[in-house]
PDB file of C-alpha atoms in Angstrom:
ATOM      1  CA  LEU A   1      18.326  77.360  50.074  1.00  0.00           C
ATOM      2  CA  ILE A   2      19.094  77.015  46.369  1.00  0.00           C
ATOM      3  CA  CYS A   3      21.153  80.233  46.428  1.00  0.00           C
ATOM      4  CA  ARG A   4      23.102  79.044  49.445  1.00  0.00           C
ATOM      5  CA  GLY A   5      23.849  75.781  47.674  1.00  0.00           C
ATOM      6  CA  LEU A   6      25.116  77.585  44.610  1.00  0.00           C
ATOM      7  CA  VAL A   7      27.387  79.851  46.659  1.00  0.00           C
ATOM      8  CA  SER A   8      28.780  76.911  48.597  1.00  0.00           C
ATOM      9  CA  SER A   9      29.433  74.913  45.436  1.00  0.00           C
ATOM     10  CA  ALA A  10      31.128  77.840  43.717  1.00  0.00           C
ATOM     11  CA  SER A  11      33.467  78.504  46.620  1.00  0.00           C
ATOM     12  CA  ARG A  12      34.390  74.856  47.238  1.00  0.00           C
ATOM     13  CA  PRO A  13      37.051  74.473  44.492  1.00  0.00           C
ATOM     14  CA  ARG A  14      38.973  77.506  45.748  1.00  0.00           C
ATOM     15  CA  GLU A  15      38.722  76.271  49.345  1.00  0.00           C
ATOM     16  CA  ASP A  16      39.964  72.835  48.246  1.00  0.00           C
ATOM     17  CA  SER A  17      42.875  74.468  46.422  1.00  0.00           C
ATOM     18  CA  TRP A  18      43.810  76.436  49.510  1.00  0.00           C
ATOM     19  CA  LEU A  19      43.712  73.298  51.691  1.00  0.00           C
ATOM     20  CA  LYS A  20      45.848  71.426  49.197  1.00  0.00           C
ATOM     21  CA  SER A  21      48.381  74.257  49.264  1.00  0.00           C
ATOM     22  CA  LEU A  22      48.778  73.583  52.991  1.00  0.00           C
ATOM     23  CA  PHE A  23      48.979  69.785  52.987  1.00  0.00           C
ATOM     24  CA  VAL A  24      50.021  68.628  49.533  1.00  0.00           C
ATOM     25  CA  ARG A  25      53.614  68.937  48.432  1.00  0.00           C
ATOM     26  CA  LYS A  26      54.087  70.425  44.979  1.00  0.00           C
ATOM     27  CA  VAL A  27      57.347  68.640  44.144  1.00  0.00           C
ATOM     28  CA  ASP A  28      58.543  65.060  44.040  1.00  0.00           C
ATOM     29  CA  PRO A  29      60.456  63.875  47.101  1.00  0.00           C
ATOM     30  CA  ARG A  30      64.199  64.578  46.776  1.00  0.00           C
ATOM     31  CA  LYS A  31      67.301  63.172  48.405  1.00  0.00           C
ATOM     32  CA  ASP A  32      69.422  66.240  47.586  1.00  0.00           C
ATOM     33  CA  ALA A  33      70.055  69.029  50.083  1.00  0.00           C
ATOM     34  CA  HIS A  34      68.025  72.193  49.537  1.00  0.00           C
ATOM     35  CA  SER A  35      71.213  74.133  48.911  1.00  0.00           C
ATOM     36  CA  ASN A  36      72.119  71.848  45.990  1.00  0.00           C
ATOM     37  CA  LEU A  37      68.687  72.241  44.416  1.00  0.00           C
ATOM     38  CA  LEU A  38      68.150  75.976  44.938  1.00  0.00           C
ATOM     39  CA  ALA A  39      71.541  77.700  44.919  1.00  0.00           C
ATOM     40  CA  LYS A  40      73.595  78.939  41.980  1.00  0.00           C
ATOM     41  CA  ARG A  41      75.843  76.164  40.753  1.00  0.00           C
ATOM     42  CA  GLU A  42      78.169  78.276  38.623  1.00  0.00           C
ATOM     43  CA  THR A  43      79.378  80.198  41.689  1.00  0.00           C
ATOM     44  CA  SER A  44      80.280  79.158  45.191  1.00  0.00           C
ATOM     45  CA  SER A  45      79.706  82.491  46.889  1.00  0.00           C
ATOM     46  CA  LEU A  46      78.565  82.559  50.491  1.00  0.00           C
ATOM     47  CA  TYR A  47      76.829  85.609  51.960  1.00  0.00           C
ATOM     48  CA  LYS A  48      76.758  86.917  55.516  1.00  0.00           C
ATOM     49  CA  LEU A  49      73.903  89.126  56.695  1.00  0.00           C
ATOM     50  CA  GLN A  50      74.706  91.134  59.826  1.00  0.00           C
ATOM     51  CA  ILE A  51      72.035  93.015  61.764  1.00  0.00           C
ATOM     52  CA  HIS A  52      73.192  95.340  64.545  1.00  0.00           C
ATOM     53  CA  ASN A  53      70.879  97.138  66.935  1.00  0.00           C
ATOM     54  CA  VAL A  54      72.735 100.284  67.964  1.00  0.00           C
ATOM     55  CA  LYS A  55      72.308 102.421  71.052  1.00  0.00           C
ATOM     56  CA  PRO A  56      70.293 105.433  69.803  1.00  0.00           C
ATOM     57  CA  GLU A  57      72.829 107.961  71.026  1.00  0.00           C
ATOM     58  CA  CYS A  58      75.649 106.060  69.251  1.00  0.00           C
ATOM     59  CA  LEU A  59      74.239 105.640  65.741  1.00  0.00           C
ATOM     60  CA  ASP A  60      76.149 108.542  64.166  1.00  0.00           C
ATOM     61  CA  ALA A  61      79.421 107.439  65.767  1.00  0.00           C
ATOM     62  CA  TYR A  62      78.741 103.831  64.722  1.00  0.00           C
ATOM     63  CA  ASN A  63      78.161 104.870  61.091  1.00  0.00           C
ATOM     64  CA  LYS A  64      81.312 106.990  61.075  1.00  0.00           C
ATOM     65  CA  LEU A  65      83.382 104.126  62.468  1.00  0.00           C
ATOM     66  CA  CYS A  66      82.005 101.653  59.914  1.00  0.00           C
ATOM     67  CA  GLN A  67      82.648 104.074  57.068  1.00  0.00           C
ATOM     68  CA  GLU A  68      86.283 104.350  58.154  1.00  0.00           C
ATOM     69  CA  VAL A  69      87.005 100.627  58.566  1.00  0.00           C
ATOM     70  CA  LEU A  70      84.708  98.530  56.348  1.00  0.00           C
ATOM     71  CA  PRO A  71      85.993  99.895  52.996  1.00  0.00           C
ATOM     72  CA  LYS A  72      89.526  98.811  53.971  1.00  0.00           C
ATOM     73  CA  ILE A  73      88.344  95.214  54.257  1.00  0.00           C
ATOM     74  CA  HIS A  74      86.282  95.485  51.068  1.00  0.00           C
ATOM     75  CA  GLU A  75      89.143  96.934  49.010  1.00  0.00           C
ATOM     76  CA  GLU A  76      91.980  94.818  50.416  1.00  0.00           C
ATOM     77  CA  LYS A  77      92.796  92.036  47.907  1.00  0.00           C
ATOM     78  CA  HIS A  78      94.265  90.072  50.808  1.00  0.00           C
ATOM     79  CA  TYR A  79      90.709  89.260  51.920  1.00  0.00           C
ATOM     80  CA  PRO A  80      88.507  87.119  49.595  1.00  0.00           C
ATOM     81  CA  CYS A  81      85.339  89.025  50.496  1.00  0.00           C
ATOM     82  CA  ALA A  82      83.361  92.030  49.307  1.00  0.00           C
ATOM     83  CA  LEU A  83      80.910  94.413  50.931  1.00  0.00           C
ATOM     84  CA  VAL A  84      77.681  94.049  48.946  1.00  0.00           C
ATOM     85  CA  GLY A  85      75.752  96.741  50.818  1.00  0.00           C
ATOM     86  CA  THR A  86      75.479  98.551  54.131  1.00  0.00           C
ATOM     87  CA  TRP A  87      72.402 100.413  55.358  1.00  0.00           C
ATOM     88  CA  ASN A  88      70.530 101.983  58.246  1.00  0.00           C
ATOM     89  CA  THR A  89      66.933 100.874  58.739  1.00  0.00           C
ATOM     90  CA  TRP A  90      64.601 103.793  57.991  1.00  0.00           C
ATOM     91  CA  TYR A  91      61.218 102.112  58.546  1.00  0.00           C
ATOM     92  CA  GLY A  92      61.149  99.038  60.706  1.00  0.00           C
ATOM     93  CA  GLU A  93      63.231  98.527  63.825  1.00  0.00           C
ATOM     94  CA  GLN A  94      64.931 101.833  64.555  1.00  0.00           C
ATOM     95  CA  ASP A  95      68.622 102.585  65.189  1.00  0.00           C
ATOM     96  CA  GLN A  96      69.565  99.487  63.246  1.00  0.00           C
ATOM     97  CA  ALA A  97      72.445  98.770  60.849  1.00  0.00           C
ATOM     98  CA  VAL A  98      72.360  96.042  58.185  1.00  0.00           C
ATOM     99  CA  HIS A  99      75.476  94.777  56.394  1.00  0.00           C
ATOM    100  CA  LEU A 100      75.650  92.203  53.582  1.00  0.00           C
ATOM    101  CA  TRP A 101      79.002  90.561  52.719  1.00  0.00           C
ATOM    102  CA  ARG A 102      79.967  88.146  49.933  1.00  0.00           C
ATOM    103  CA  TYR A 103      82.672  85.494  50.402  1.00  0.00           C
ATOM    104  CA  GLU A 104      83.845  84.315  47.007  1.00  0.00           C
ATOM    105  CA  GLY A 105      84.860  80.708  47.483  1.00  0.00           C
ATOM    106  CA  GLY A 106      82.318  79.705  50.110  1.00  0.00           C
ATOM    107  CA  TYR A 107      83.224  78.473  53.590  1.00  0.00           C
ATOM    108  CA  PRO A 108      86.998  78.285  52.961  1.00  0.00           C
ATOM    109  CA  ALA A 109      86.954  81.978  52.009  1.00  0.00           C
ATOM    110  CA  LEU A 110      84.950  82.833  55.133  1.00  0.00           C
ATOM    111  CA  ASN A 111      87.417  80.934  57.332  1.00  0.00           C
ATOM    112  CA  GLU A 112      90.365  82.638  55.628  1.00  0.00           C
ATOM    113  CA  VAL A 113      88.918  86.113  56.166  1.00  0.00           C
ATOM    114  CA  MET A 114      88.034  85.469  59.802  1.00  0.00           C
ATOM    115  CA  SER A 115      91.484  84.043  60.495  1.00  0.00           C
ATOM    116  CA  LYS A 116      93.252  87.028  58.926  1.00  0.00           C
ATOM    117  CA  LEU A 117      91.022  89.581  60.645  1.00  0.00           C
ATOM    118  CA  ARG A 118      91.832  88.076  64.035  1.00  0.00           C
ATOM    119  CA  GLN A 119      95.450  89.032  63.362  1.00  0.00           C
ATOM    120  CA  ASN A 120      94.488  92.563  62.272  1.00  0.00           C
ATOM    121  CA  LYS A 121      95.014  94.913  65.228  1.00  0.00           C
ATOM    122  CA  GLU A 122      93.013  97.728  63.622  1.00  0.00           C
ATOM    123  CA  PHE A 123      90.037  95.411  63.138  1.00  0.00           C
ATOM    124  CA  THR A 124      90.359  94.103  66.690  1.00  0.00           C
ATOM    125  CA  GLU A 125      90.176  97.666  67.999  1.00  0.00           C
ATOM    126  CA  PHE A 126      87.253  98.367  65.655  1.00  0.00           C
ATOM    127  CA  ARG A 127      85.287  95.418  67.046  1.00  0.00           C
ATOM    128  CA  LYS A 128      85.988  96.509  70.613  1.00  0.00           C
ATOM    129  CA  GLU A 129      84.892 100.089  69.991  1.00  0.00           C
ATOM    130  CA  ARG A 130      81.871  98.953  67.975  1.00  0.00           C
ATOM    131  CA  GLY A 131      80.809  96.540  70.709  1.00  0.00           C
ATOM    132  CA  ASN A 132      80.418  99.418  73.174  1.00  0.00           C
ATOM    133  CA  MET A 133      77.844 100.988  70.826  1.00  0.00           C
ATOM    134  CA  LEU A 134      75.594  97.948  70.375  1.00  0.00           C
ATOM    135  CA  LEU A 135      72.492  96.707  72.159  1.00  0.00           C
ATOM    136  CA  SER A 136      72.439  93.409  70.264  1.00  0.00           C
ATOM    137  CA  ARG A 137      73.652  91.796  67.063  1.00  0.00           C
ATOM    138  CA  LYS A 138      72.967  88.696  65.009  1.00  0.00           C
ATOM    139  CA  ASN A 139      74.069  87.210  61.714  1.00  0.00           C
ATOM    140  CA  GLN A 140      73.143  84.531  59.201  1.00  0.00           C
ATOM    141  CA  LEU A 141      75.070  82.723  56.493  1.00  0.00           C
ATOM    142  CA  LEU A 142      73.132  82.681  53.234  1.00  0.00           C
ATOM    143  CA  LEU A 143      73.205  81.232  49.718  1.00  0.00           C
ATOM    144  CA  GLU A 144      71.758  82.855  46.590  1.00  0.00           C
ATOM    145  CA  PHE A 145      68.684  81.475  44.872  1.00  0.00           C
ATOM    146  CA  SER A 146      69.674  80.339  41.386  1.00  0.00           C
ATOM    147  CA  PHE A 147      66.840  82.259  39.686  1.00  0.00           C
ATOM    148  CA  TRP A 148      67.499  85.664  41.314  1.00  0.00           C
ATOM    149  CA  ASN A 149      69.783  88.416  40.082  1.00  0.00           C
ATOM    150  CA  GLU A 150      73.247  88.466  41.607  1.00  0.00           C
ATOM    151  CA  PRO A 151      73.567  91.713  43.611  1.00  0.00           C
ATOM    152  CA  VAL A 152      75.938  94.083  41.838  1.00  0.00           C
ATOM    153  CA  PRO A 153      76.826  97.716  42.638  1.00  0.00           C
ATOM    154  CA  ARG A 154      74.292 100.259  41.419  1.00  0.00           C
ATOM    155  CA  ASP A 155      74.074 104.027  41.317  1.00  0.00           C
ATOM    156  CA  GLY A 156      71.594 105.929  43.425  1.00  0.00           C
ATOM    157  CA  PRO A 157      69.868 107.466  45.037  1.00  0.00           C
ATOM    158  CA  ASN A 158      67.670 104.499  45.973  1.00  0.00           C
ATOM    159  CA  ILE A 159      65.884 103.181  48.988  1.00  0.00           C
ATOM    160  CA  TYR A 160      66.108  99.451  49.662  1.00  0.00           C
ATOM    161  CA  GLU A 161      63.575  97.020  51.018  1.00  0.00           C
ATOM    162  CA  LEU A 162      64.686  93.850  52.764  1.00  0.00           C
ATOM    163  CA  ARG A 163      61.726  91.486  52.989  1.00  0.00           C
ATOM    164  CA  SER A 164      62.420  88.582  55.333  1.00  0.00           C
ATOM    165  CA  TYR A 165      60.240  85.472  55.451  1.00  0.00           C
ATOM    166  CA  GLN A 166      60.246  82.753  58.096  1.00  0.00           C
ATOM    167  CA  LEU A 167      58.989  79.708  56.199  1.00  0.00           C
ATOM    168  CA  ARG A 168      57.311  76.636  57.580  1.00  0.00           C
ATOM    169  CA  PRO A 169      59.877  73.812  57.923  1.00  0.00           C
ATOM    170  CA  GLY A 170      59.905  71.586  54.857  1.00  0.00           C
ATOM    171  CA  THR A 171      58.584  74.212  52.418  1.00  0.00           C
ATOM    172  CA  MET A 172      61.802  75.718  51.014  1.00  0.00           C
ATOM    173  CA  ILE A 173      61.613  73.734  47.767  1.00  0.00           C
ATOM    174  CA  GLU A 174      58.007  74.802  47.185  1.00  0.00           C
ATOM    175  CA  TRP A 175      58.959  78.423  47.807  1.00  0.00           C
ATOM    176  CA  GLY A 176      61.790  78.136  45.307  1.00  0.00           C
ATOM    177  CA  ASN A 177      59.566  76.531  42.693  1.00  0.00           C
ATOM    178  CA  TYR A 178      56.953  79.284  42.950  1.00  0.00           C
ATOM    179  CA  TRP A 179      59.419  82.175  43.055  1.00  0.00           C
ATOM    180  CA  ALA A 180      61.358  80.835  40.085  1.00  0.00           C
ATOM    181  CA  ARG A 181      58.203  81.785  38.163  1.00  0.00           C
ATOM    182  CA  ALA A 182      57.200  84.797  40.253  1.00  0.00           C
ATOM    183  CA  ILE A 183      60.461  86.698  39.811  1.00  0.00           C
ATOM    184  CA  ARG A 184      59.715  87.331  36.120  1.00  0.00           C
ATOM    185  CA  PHE A 185      56.801  89.549  37.199  1.00  0.00           C
ATOM    186  CA  ARG A 186      59.206  91.802  39.135  1.00  0.00           C
ATOM    187  CA  GLN A 187      61.980  92.472  36.599  1.00  0.00           C
ATOM    188  CA  ASP A 188      60.498  95.298  34.488  1.00  0.00           C
ATOM    189  CA  ASN A 189      61.817  98.158  36.630  1.00  0.00           C
ATOM    190  CA  ASN A 190      65.147  96.600  37.648  1.00  0.00           C
ATOM    191  CA  GLU A 191      63.969  96.548  41.255  1.00  0.00           C
ATOM    192  CA  ALA A 192      65.101  92.979  42.040  1.00  0.00           C
ATOM    193  CA  VAL A 193      68.527  93.117  43.719  1.00  0.00           C
ATOM    194  CA  GLY A 194      69.010  89.677  45.251  1.00  0.00           C
ATOM    195  CA  GLY A 195      67.321  86.664  46.827  1.00  0.00           C
ATOM    196  CA  PHE A 196      68.864  84.475  49.530  1.00  0.00           C
ATOM    197  CA  PHE A 197      68.058  81.600  51.882  1.00  0.00           C
ATOM    198  CA  SER A 198      69.699  80.805  55.212  1.00  0.00           C
ATOM    199  CA  GLN A 199      72.212  78.034  55.813  1.00  0.00           C
ATOM    200  CA  ILE A 200      73.399  78.871  59.332  1.00  0.00           C
ATOM    201  CA  GLY A 201      71.611  80.960  61.936  1.00  0.00           C
ATOM    202  CA  GLN A 202      67.829  81.125  61.904  1.00  0.00           C
ATOM    203  CA  LEU A 203      66.849  78.388  59.448  1.00  0.00           C
ATOM    204  CA  TYR A 204      64.109  78.354  56.791  1.00  0.00           C
ATOM    205  CA  MET A 205      64.633  82.082  56.382  1.00  0.00           C
ATOM    206  CA  VAL A 206      64.340  83.770  52.986  1.00  0.00           C
ATOM    207  CA  HIS A 207      65.467  87.332  52.244  1.00  0.00           C
ATOM    208  CA  HIS A 208      64.445  89.315  49.148  1.00  0.00           C
ATOM    209  CA  LEU A 209      66.294  92.593  48.524  1.00  0.00           C
ATOM    210  CA  TRP A 210      64.644  95.270  46.344  1.00  0.00           C
ATOM    211  CA  ALA A 211      65.668  98.761  45.206  1.00  0.00           C
ATOM    212  CA  TYR A 212      63.275 101.644  44.513  1.00  0.00           C
ATOM    213  CA  LYS A 213      63.610 105.324  43.722  1.00  0.00           C
ATOM    214  CA  ASP A 214      61.324 106.231  46.631  1.00  0.00           C
ATOM    215  CA  LEU A 215      58.355 104.918  48.619  1.00  0.00           C
ATOM    216  CA  GLN A 216      55.778 106.032  46.046  1.00  0.00           C
ATOM    217  CA  THR A 217      57.672 104.234  43.277  1.00  0.00           C
ATOM    218  CA  ARG A 218      57.713 101.133  45.456  1.00  0.00           C
ATOM    219  CA  GLU A 219      53.940 101.366  45.876  1.00  0.00           C
ATOM    220  CA  ASP A 220      53.365 101.865  42.134  1.00  0.00           C
ATOM    221  CA  ILE A 221      55.579  98.934  41.125  1.00  0.00           C
ATOM    222  CA  ARG A 222      54.038  96.563  43.656  1.00  0.00           C
ATOM    223  CA  ASN A 223      50.507  97.536  42.623  1.00  0.00           C
ATOM    224  CA  ALA A 224      51.352  97.059  38.937  1.00  0.00           C
ATOM    225  CA  ALA A 225      52.332  93.433  39.584  1.00  0.00           C
ATOM    226  CA  TRP A 226      48.730  92.605  40.500  1.00  0.00           C
ATOM    227  CA  HIS A 227      47.617  93.520  36.970  1.00  0.00           C
ATOM    228  CA  LYS A 228      49.864  90.839  35.436  1.00  0.00           C
ATOM    229  CA  PRO A 229      48.091  87.517  34.810  1.00  0.00           C
ATOM    230  CA  GLY A 230      49.462  84.838  37.113  1.00  0.00           C
ATOM    231  CA  TRP A 231      50.899  87.026  39.879  1.00  0.00           C
ATOM    232  CA  ASP A 232      47.828  86.668  42.089  1.00  0.00           C
ATOM    233  CA  GLU A 233      47.938  82.880  41.820  1.00  0.00           C
ATOM    234  CA  LEU A 234      51.600  82.720  42.826  1.00  0.00           C
ATOM    235  CA  VAL A 235      50.964  84.943  45.850  1.00  0.00           C
ATOM    236  CA  TYR A 236      47.939  82.831  46.746  1.00  0.00           C
ATOM    237  CA  TYR A 237      50.014  79.636  46.922  1.00  0.00           C
ATOM    238  CA  THR A 238      53.107  81.073  48.623  1.00  0.00           C
ATOM    239  CA  VAL A 239      51.307  82.811  51.506  1.00  0.00           C
ATOM    240  CA  PRO A 240      50.462  79.509  53.308  1.00  0.00           C
ATOM    241  CA  LEU A 241      54.179  78.627  53.308  1.00  0.00           C
ATOM    242  CA  ILE A 242      55.005  81.616  55.542  1.00  0.00           C
ATOM    243  CA  GLN A 243      55.042  81.638  59.343  1.00  0.00           C
ATOM    244  CA  GLU A 244      56.234  85.230  59.794  1.00  0.00           C
ATOM    245  CA  MET A 245      57.384  88.068  57.555  1.00  0.00           C
ATOM    246  CA  GLU A 246      59.095  91.407  58.057  1.00  0.00           C
ATOM    247  CA  SER A 247      59.800  94.398  55.848  1.00  0.00           C
ATOM    248  CA  ARG A 248      62.657  96.856  56.403  1.00  0.00           C
ATOM    249  CA  ILE A 249      63.020 100.045  54.385  1.00  0.00           C
ATOM    250  CA  MET A 250      66.710 100.947  54.417  1.00  0.00           C
ATOM    251  CA  ILE A 251      68.930 103.877  53.427  1.00  0.00           C
ATOM    252  CA  PRO A 252      72.453 103.059  52.178  1.00  0.00           C
ATOM    253  CA  LEU A 253      75.506 104.534  53.845  1.00  0.00           C
ATOM    254  CA  LYS A 254      77.773 106.522  51.533  1.00  0.00           C
ATOM    255  CA  ILE A 255      80.300 103.656  51.408  1.00  0.00           C
ATOM    256  CA  SER A 256      77.709 101.115  50.229  1.00  0.00           C
ATOM    257  CA  PRO A 257      78.298  99.698  46.721  1.00  0.00           C
ATOM    258  CA  LEU A 258      74.491  99.541  46.468  1.00  0.00           C
ATOM    259  CA  GLN A 259      73.444 103.210  46.386  1.00  0.00           C
TER     260      GLN A 259
END
């Protein structure tokens, strides 16, 4: 009985901490929008994440078509947007394409690009031909977390991991507060590419984009983080904020600025 009492007493503080992580907010109440508190203030870039599920027999033709048309949009100064990266999912949902675009100037830039593309006959034909190859598609409009690296072109070869988290409503500020500290544990190997949160589309979504030499390097880097004092605590308190999570391992297309 004495032993049982000691075990129960020893475990109670950690149980209490876990319960508090679920029910106690870690920040003072705010009247500002999440985007004003979490996003980069020095830039007004808006990001669009596109996910296309392609008919298996059409994936090669889809990639070829994208590699012919997307660089023209990326390189044309007439459009205030840039292709950040384009990939095929390697592990995760199969026959899938992922595209990430940056609109420098926010929503006005997005509206300008969409308006101009509607007048572009080549792009109209591209969309029509592409549509015949797709099973489904979805997109989200995203902002960058202020404490993450801005995604810039990099040489390869690399594999990329897109980790997507569906957070519990009302927990975005807590997530940002924890990851503002956690990101410093993941900078040693230059693996952090970008971190984003959704504004339109599926809400309370967070996306972390990482680059690794290969799968074994990914495993080694992730395991090394657990040997750094403080990483385990940050993971411990962020896990209860998550409803669902997904990991995609992706291979860049040859036109992707992120190689």
